[in-house]
Amino acid sequence: MTDKPLRFATFLAPSILPVYHFIAEYVGQRLGYATELIVGENFAQFAEGEADIGFICGLPYVQLTRQDPPPIELLAAPVLQGERYAGKPVYYSDVIVHRDSPLHSFNDLRGRSWSYNDPDSHSGYNLTRYWLARMKENESYFNKIIAAGWHQESIRMVREGLVDASAIDSQVLAVALRDDPALGKEIRIIDALGPSTIQPVVAARHLSDGLKADVQALLLEMHSDPVARERLAYGLVERFAPASDATYDDIRNMLATVEAAGLAEW
């Protein structure tokens, strides 16, 4: 057992926190490291040595790779359960409205209110702006845009009729519908944006190559452990798959489209 703990940081939805906590413990036990899981505050924590392994969204991953050198490196990407994902490390942004809403697709949202989780989110923010750019629209497409902070808060706002619609990470939404059966009677999905490459697990550049390789190997193998497989399933994760920088070119290209369209930040 080493003296210095290996610090994991999550920048993703709190509803999946038990899975991230288990992964941190699992890696530590297998490698002989003390580990801890923190909720990340900013992505500079990787460069500053405050975070060693991270669960981050694909959008900040792409933005961090613009630095020279990038402060992080890819380790793996989760593959979600279900035919929808076709065994690939992808996910969707499901557009939800209240069950009683007259809306039926993203194209019906002109002049409606919209909430998003935060500007570091691909599924709730970047992908929405990309869809607007494709439609040759901008933020004025909505009559009101509200920063909710988390996907769960956007779900609550739609459920309570406080906003007309929002785009929710399909993994987060599926977990919410599973854990709260009443939710499915109060909201409905009217569209799906994507698929997009799913949120990666990354390592800080300052970690040794050997340690990064060991963590990566454990991630890619852990679904073969019955206990680990069951714990991953809580977050609807089937397994982890290899990923390269090019795997995230879809998000990179969507971000470039948004920037070229000159869409203002919300």
C-alpha positions as a LaTeX table, in Angstrom:
\begin{tabular}{lrrr}
\hline
Residue & $x$ (\AA) & $y$ (\AA) & $z$ (\AA) \\
\hline
Met1 & 0.00 & 0.00 & 0.00 \\
Thr2 & 1.43 & 3.35 & $-0.99$ \\
Asp3 & 1.27 & 6.39 & 1.28 \\
Lys4 & $-0.11$ & 8.89 & $-1.21$ \\
Pro5 & $-3.79$ & 8.32 & $-2.00$ \\
Leu6 & $-4.89$ & 8.12 & $-5.60$ \\
Arg7 & $-7.47$ & 10.84 & $-5.96$ \\
Phe8 & $-10.46$ & 10.28 & $-8.23$ \\
Ala9 & $-12.62$ & 13.26 & $-9.19$ \\
Thr10 & $-16.08$ & 13.20 & $-10.71$ \\
Phe11 & $-17.47$ & 16.10 & $-12.69$ \\
Leu12 & $-20.60$ & 14.18 & $-13.72$ \\
Ala13 & $-24.16$ & 13.70 & $-12.48$ \\
Pro14 & $-24.45$ & 12.93 & $-8.76$ \\
Ser15 & $-27.00$ & 10.17 & $-9.40$ \\
Ile16 & $-24.19$ & 7.97 & $-10.75$ \\
Leu17 & $-21.93$ & 8.74 & $-7.78$ \\
Pro18 & $-22.15$ & 5.21 & $-6.27$ \\
Val19 & $-20.62$ & 3.77 & $-9.43$ \\
Tyr20 & $-17.71$ & 6.21 & $-9.40$ \\
His21 & $-17.15$ & 5.53 & $-5.71$ \\
Phe22 & $-17.04$ & 1.79 & $-6.35$ \\
Ile23 & $-14.58$ & 2.18 & $-9.24$ \\
Ala24 & $-12.24$ & 4.24 & $-7.05$ \\
Glu25 & $-12.35$ & 1.59 & $-4.31$ \\
Tyr26 & $-11.97$ & $-1.28$ & $-6.77$ \\
Val27 & $-8.90$ & 0.22 & $-8.43$ \\
Gly28 & $-7.34$ & 1.02 & $-5.07$ \\
Gln29 & $-7.84$ & $-2.49$ & $-3.72$ \\
Arg30 & $-6.45$ & $-4.11$ & $-6.85$ \\
Leu31 & $-3.40$ & $-1.84$ & $-7.12$ \\
Gly32 & $-2.64$ & $-1.44$ & $-3.42$ \\
Tyr33 & $-3.43$ & 2.26 & $-3.28$ \\
Ala34 & $-5.43$ & 4.25 & $-0.80$ \\
Thr35 & $-8.03$ & 6.07 & $-2.87$ \\
Glu36 & $-10.53$ & 8.84 & $-2.40$ \\
Leu37 & $-13.31$ & 10.24 & $-4.54$ \\
Ile38 & $-13.98$ & 13.96 & $-4.65$ \\
Val39 & $-16.50$ & 16.05 & $-6.51$ \\
Gly40 & $-14.38$ & 18.09 & $-8.92$ \\
Glu41 & $-14.57$ & 21.86 & $-8.73$ \\
Asn42 & $-12.59$ & 22.86 & $-11.82$ \\
Phe43 & $-10.56$ & 21.12 & $-14.49$ \\
Ala44 & $-7.35$ & 22.88 & $-13.43$ \\
Gln45 & $-7.24$ & 20.32 & $-10.62$ \\
Phe46 & $-5.67$ & 17.83 & $-13.05$ \\
Ala47 & $-2.77$ & 20.14 & $-13.93$ \\
Glu48 & $-2.35$ & 21.24 & $-10.32$ \\
Gly49 & $-2.02$ & 17.69 & $-8.98$ \\
Glu50 & $-5.29$ & 17.79 & $-7.04$ \\
Ala51 & $-6.95$ & 15.11 & $-9.20$ \\
Asp52 & $-5.34$ & 11.97 & $-10.61$ \\
Ile53 & $-8.20$ & 10.10 & $-12.31$ \\
Gly54 & $-11.33$ & 11.82 & $-13.57$ \\
Phe55 & $-14.83$ & 11.09 & $-14.77$ \\
Ile56 & $-15.49$ & 14.02 & $-17.11$ \\
Cys57 & $-17.78$ & 14.97 & $-19.95$ \\
Gly58 & $-16.63$ & 14.73 & $-23.56$ \\
Leu59 & $-16.88$ & 18.51 & $-24.06$ \\
Pro60 & $-14.28$ & 19.48 & $-21.41$ \\
Tyr61 & $-12.14$ & 16.57 & $-22.62$ \\
Val62 & $-12.05$ & 18.12 & $-26.10$ \\
Gln63 & $-11.42$ & 21.58 & $-24.65$ \\
Leu64 & $-8.57$ & 20.31 & $-22.44$ \\
Thr65 & $-6.89$ & 18.66 & $-25.43$ \\
Arg66 & $-6.50$ & 22.13 & $-26.94$ \\
Gln67 & $-3.89$ & 22.88 & $-24.29$ \\
Asp68 & $-0.25$ & 22.15 & $-25.10$ \\
Pro69 & 0.40 & 19.74 & $-23.59$ \\
Pro70 & $-3.04$ & 18.50 & $-22.54$ \\
Pro71 & $-3.23$ & 17.98 & $-18.75$ \\
Ile72 & $-5.14$ & 14.70 & $-19.18$ \\
Glu73 & $-5.01$ & 11.46 & $-21.17$ \\
Leu74 & $-7.77$ & 9.02 & $-22.07$ \\
Leu75 & $-8.10$ & 5.72 & $-20.23$ \\
Ala76 & $-11.45$ & 4.25 & $-21.29$ \\
Ala77 & $-15.10$ & 4.98 & $-22.01$ \\
Pro78 & $-18.19$ & 3.22 & $-20.63$ \\
Val79 & $-20.55$ & 1.18 & $-22.78$ \\
Leu80 & $-24.14$ & 1.38 & $-21.56$ \\
Gln81 & $-26.60$ & $-1.47$ & $-21.30$ \\
Gly82 & $-29.30$ & $-1.82$ & $-23.92$ \\
Glu83 & $-29.81$ & $-2.33$ & $-27.64$ \\
Arg84 & $-30.00$ & 1.43 & $-28.13$ \\
Tyr85 & $-26.25$ & 1.72 & $-27.64$ \\
Ala86 & $-25.30$ & $-1.22$ & $-29.91$ \\
Gly87 & $-22.32$ & $-2.17$ & $-27.75$ \\
Lys88 & $-20.59$ & 1.17 & $-28.45$ \\
Pro89 & $-19.37$ & 3.89 & $-26.05$ \\
Val90 & $-22.12$ & 6.35 & $-26.99$ \\
Tyr91 & $-25.11$ & 8.04 & $-25.39$ \\
Tyr92 & $-27.93$ & 10.40 & $-26.33$ \\
Ser93 & $-29.50$ & 13.63 & $-25.16$ \\
Asp94 & $-33.18$ & 12.86 & $-24.62$ \\
Val95 & $-35.42$ & 15.89 & $-24.99$ \\
Ile96 & $-38.12$ & 15.77 & $-22.33$ \\
Val97 & $-41.35$ & 17.69 & $-21.74$ \\
His98 & $-44.19$ & 17.39 & $-19.25$ \\
Arg99 & $-46.58$ & 14.55 & $-19.98$ \\
Asp100 & $-49.38$ & 17.05 & $-20.76$ \\
Ser101 & $-47.28$ & 19.19 & $-23.09$ \\
Pro102 & $-48.50$ & 19.68 & $-26.68$ \\
Leu103 & $-44.90$ & 19.51 & $-27.95$ \\
His104 & $-43.75$ & 16.54 & $-30.04$ \\
Ser105 & $-40.20$ & 17.27 & $-31.26$ \\
Phe106 & $-37.26$ & 19.64 & $-30.90$ \\
Asn107 & $-38.64$ & 21.51 & $-33.92$ \\
Asp108 & $-41.70$ & 22.45 & $-31.83$ \\
Leu109 & $-39.65$ & 24.35 & $-29.25$ \\
Arg110 & $-39.49$ & 27.76 & $-30.93$ \\
Gly111 & $-40.55$ & 30.39 & $-28.41$ \\
Arg112 & $-40.56$ & 27.92 & $-25.53$ \\
Ser113 & $-38.58$ & 27.87 & $-22.29$ \\
Trp114 & $-35.53$ & 25.63 & $-21.97$ \\
Ser115 & $-33.21$ & 24.57 & $-19.17$ \\
Tyr116 & $-29.71$ & 23.14 & $-19.39$ \\
Asn117 & $-27.46$ & 21.71 & $-16.73$ \\
Asp118 & $-24.17$ & 23.62 & $-17.16$ \\
Pro119 & $-21.83$ & 24.96 & $-19.87$ \\
Asp120 & $-19.34$ & 22.11 & $-19.35$ \\
Ser121 & $-21.93$ & 19.57 & $-20.49$ \\
His122 & $-22.03$ & 18.17 & $-23.98$ \\
Ser123 & $-25.42$ & 16.47 & $-23.66$ \\
Gly124 & $-27.21$ & 19.41 & $-22.04$ \\
Tyr125 & $-25.40$ & 22.36 & $-23.58$ \\
Asn126 & $-22.97$ & 21.82 & $-26.46$ \\
Leu127 & $-25.17$ & 19.35 & $-28.33$ \\
Thr128 & $-28.20$ & 21.65 & $-28.00$ \\
Arg129 & $-26.22$ & 24.54 & $-29.46$ \\
Tyr130 & $-24.98$ & 22.26 & $-32.26$ \\
Trp131 & $-28.57$ & 21.35 & $-33.07$ \\
Leu132 & $-29.48$ & 25.04 & $-33.23$ \\
Ala133 & $-26.49$ & 25.71 & $-35.50$ \\
Arg134 & $-27.63$ & 22.93 & $-37.83$ \\
Met135 & $-31.06$ & 24.54 & $-37.95$ \\
Lys136 & $-29.40$ & 27.94 & $-38.63$ \\
Glu137 & $-30.91$ & 29.20 & $-35.39$ \\
Asn138 & $-29.41$ & 30.70 & $-32.25$ \\
Glu139 & $-30.32$ & 31.11 & $-28.59$ \\
Ser140 & $-33.26$ & 33.35 & $-29.53$ \\
Tyr141 & $-35.01$ & 30.17 & $-30.70$ \\
Phe142 & $-36.07$ & 29.82 & $-27.04$ \\
Asn143 & $-37.93$ & 32.60 & $-25.25$ \\
Lys144 & $-36.16$ & 31.80 & $-21.97$ \\
Ile145 & $-33.05$ & 29.79 & $-21.12$ \\
Ile146 & $-32.38$ & 28.74 & $-17.52$ \\
Ala147 & $-29.12$ & 27.33 & $-16.13$ \\
Ala148 & $-30.29$ & 24.53 & $-13.84$ \\
Gly149 & $-26.89$ & 23.34 & $-12.62$ \\
Trp150 & $-27.57$ & 19.58 & $-12.89$ \\
His151 & $-29.58$ & 17.28 & $-15.12$ \\
Gln152 & $-31.64$ & 16.23 & $-12.09$ \\
Glu153 & $-32.68$ & 19.85 & $-11.55$ \\
Ser154 & $-33.71$ & 20.18 & $-15.19$ \\
Ile155 & $-35.79$ & 17.01 & $-14.83$ \\
Arg156 & $-37.47$ & 18.50 & $-11.76$ \\
Met157 & $-38.22$ & 21.77 & $-13.54$ \\
Val158 & $-39.83$ & 20.00 & $-16.50$ \\
Arg159 & $-41.74$ & 17.70 & $-14.16$ \\
Glu160 & $-43.14$ & 20.65 & $-12.21$ \\
Gly161 & $-43.96$ & 22.69 & $-15.30$ \\
Leu162 & $-41.37$ & 25.37 & $-14.57$ \\
Val163 & $-39.82$ & 25.02 & $-18.05$ \\
Asp164 & $-41.16$ & 23.54 & $-21.26$ \\
Ala165 & $-38.27$ & 21.27 & $-22.16$ \\
Ser166 & $-34.69$ & 20.17 & $-21.56$ \\
Ala167 & $-32.11$ & 17.75 & $-23.02$ \\
Ile168 & $-31.06$ & 15.09 & $-20.52$ \\
Asp169 & $-28.15$ & 12.66 & $-20.64$ \\
Ser170 & $-29.83$ & 9.36 & $-21.57$ \\
Gln171 & $-27.94$ & 7.44 & $-18.87$ \\
Val172 & $-28.97$ & 9.91 & $-16.17$ \\
Leu173 & $-32.56$ & 9.91 & $-17.37$ \\
Ala174 & $-32.76$ & 6.10 & $-17.47$ \\
Val175 & $-31.48$ & 5.88 & $-13.89$ \\
Ala176 & $-33.97$ & 8.55 & $-12.78$ \\
Leu177 & $-36.87$ & 6.70 & $-14.42$ \\
Arg178 & $-35.77$ & 3.42 & $-12.83$ \\
Asp179 & $-35.40$ & 4.87 & $-9.35$ \\
Asp180 & $-38.60$ & 6.95 & $-9.48$ \\
Pro181 & $-41.33$ & 5.03 & $-11.34$ \\
Ala182 & $-43.78$ & 7.95 & $-10.94$ \\
Leu183 & $-41.51$ & 10.13 & $-13.06$ \\
Gly184 & $-42.41$ & 8.19 & $-16.20$ \\
Lys185 & $-46.04$ & 9.21 & $-15.72$ \\
Glu186 & $-45.18$ & 12.91 & $-15.49$ \\
Ile187 & $-42.68$ & 13.47 & $-18.31$ \\
Arg188 & $-42.17$ & 12.09 & $-21.80$ \\
Ile189 & $-39.38$ & 12.02 & $-24.35$ \\
Ile190 & $-40.15$ & 13.88 & $-27.58$ \\
Asp191 & $-36.78$ & 13.69 & $-29.33$ \\
Ala192 & $-33.28$ & 12.28 & $-29.08$ \\
Leu193 & $-30.17$ & 14.24 & $-30.05$ \\
Gly194 & $-27.14$ & 12.15 & $-30.91$ \\
Pro195 & $-25.63$ & 9.68 & $-30.52$ \\
Ser196 & $-22.44$ & 11.21 & $-29.16$ \\
Thr197 & $-19.34$ & 9.57 & $-27.74$ \\
Ile198 & $-19.91$ & 9.05 & $-24.03$ \\
Gln199 & $-18.06$ & 10.67 & $-21.12$ \\
Pro200 & $-14.52$ & 9.30 & $-20.74$ \\
Val201 & $-12.42$ & 8.25 & $-17.81$ \\
Val202 & $-9.18$ & 10.21 & $-17.92$ \\
Ala203 & $-5.85$ & 10.27 & $-16.10$ \\
Ala204 & $-3.82$ & 13.33 & $-15.20$ \\
Arg205 & $-0.67$ & 13.64 & $-17.29$ \\
His206 & 1.47 & 13.78 & $-14.14$ \\
Leu207 & 0.76 & 10.11 & $-13.33$ \\
Ser208 & 3.40 & 7.60 & $-14.36$ \\
Asp209 & 2.84 & 5.69 & $-17.58$ \\
Gly210 & 2.91 & 2.43 & $-15.62$ \\
Leu211 & 0.17 & 3.52 & $-13.23$ \\
Lys212 & $-1.98$ & 4.82 & $-16.07$ \\
Ala213 & $-1.60$ & 1.50 & $-17.89$ \\
Asp214 & $-2.50$ & $-0.44$ & $-14.74$ \\
Val215 & $-5.66$ & 1.60 & $-14.11$ \\
Gln216 & $-6.67$ & 1.31 & $-17.75$ \\
Ala217 & $-6.23$ & $-2.46$ & $-17.71$ \\
Leu218 & $-8.42$ & $-2.77$ & $-14.62$ \\
Leu219 & $-11.17$ & $-0.65$ & $-16.16$ \\
Leu220 & $-11.20$ & $-2.74$ & $-19.33$ \\
Glu221 & $-11.34$ & $-6.02$ & $-17.38$ \\
Met222 & $-13.61$ & $-5.22$ & $-14.44$ \\
His223 & $-16.85$ & $-6.37$ & $-16.13$ \\
Ser224 & $-15.48$ & $-9.93$ & $-15.97$ \\
Asp225 & $-15.62$ & $-9.75$ & $-12.15$ \\
Pro226 & $-19.19$ & $-10.71$ & $-11.09$ \\
Val227 & $-19.19$ & $-8.30$ & $-8.14$ \\
Ala228 & $-17.87$ & $-5.42$ & $-10.23$ \\
Arg229 & $-20.33$ & $-6.19$ & $-13.03$ \\
Glu230 & $-23.22$ & $-5.93$ & $-10.58$ \\
Arg231 & $-21.98$ & $-2.63$ & $-9.18$ \\
Leu232 & $-21.46$ & $-1.16$ & $-12.64$ \\
Ala233 & $-25.00$ & $-2.19$ & $-13.55$ \\
Tyr234 & $-26.33$ & 0.25 & $-10.93$ \\
Gly235 & $-25.33$ & 2.99 & $-13.37$ \\
Leu236 & $-26.48$ & 0.91 & $-16.36$ \\
Val237 & $-22.84$ & 0.41 & $-17.37$ \\
Glu238 & $-22.14$ & $-2.85$ & $-19.19$ \\
Arg239 & $-18.37$ & $-2.51$ & $-19.43$ \\
Phe240 & $-15.54$ & $-0.12$ & $-20.29$ \\
Ala241 & $-14.12$ & 0.04 & $-23.80$ \\
Pro242 & $-10.82$ & 1.37 & $-25.17$ \\
Ala243 & $-10.91$ & 4.93 & $-26.50$ \\
Ser244 & $-8.49$ & 7.10 & $-28.44$ \\
Asp245 & $-8.41$ & 10.85 & $-28.95$ \\
Ala246 & $-9.98$ & 10.35 & $-32.38$ \\
Thr247 & $-12.95$ & 8.67 & $-30.70$ \\
Tyr248 & $-14.01$ & 12.15 & $-29.58$ \\
Asp249 & $-13.77$ & 13.77 & $-33.00$ \\
Asp250 & $-17.57$ & 13.84 & $-33.20$ \\
Ile251 & $-17.75$ & 16.17 & $-30.19$ \\
Arg252 & $-14.74$ & 18.10 & $-31.44$ \\
Asn253 & $-16.48$ & 18.68 & $-34.77$ \\
Met254 & $-19.76$ & 19.68 & $-33.11$ \\
Leu255 & $-17.94$ & 22.23 & $-30.97$ \\
Ala256 & $-16.21$ & 23.61 & $-34.08$ \\
Thr257 & $-19.60$ & 23.96 & $-35.79$ \\
Val258 & $-21.00$ & 25.86 & $-32.80$ \\
Glu259 & $-17.99$ & 28.17 & $-32.71$ \\
Ala260 & $-18.08$ & 28.77 & $-36.49$ \\
Ala261 & $-21.78$ & 29.67 & $-36.22$ \\
Gly262 & $-20.89$ & 32.31 & $-33.63$ \\
Leu263 & $-23.49$ & 31.14 & $-31.13$ \\
Ala264 & $-23.28$ & 33.22 & $-27.98$ \\
Glu265 & $-22.60$ & 31.44 & $-24.73$ \\
Trp266 & $-25.60$ & 31.20 & $-22.46$ \\
\hline
\end{tabular}
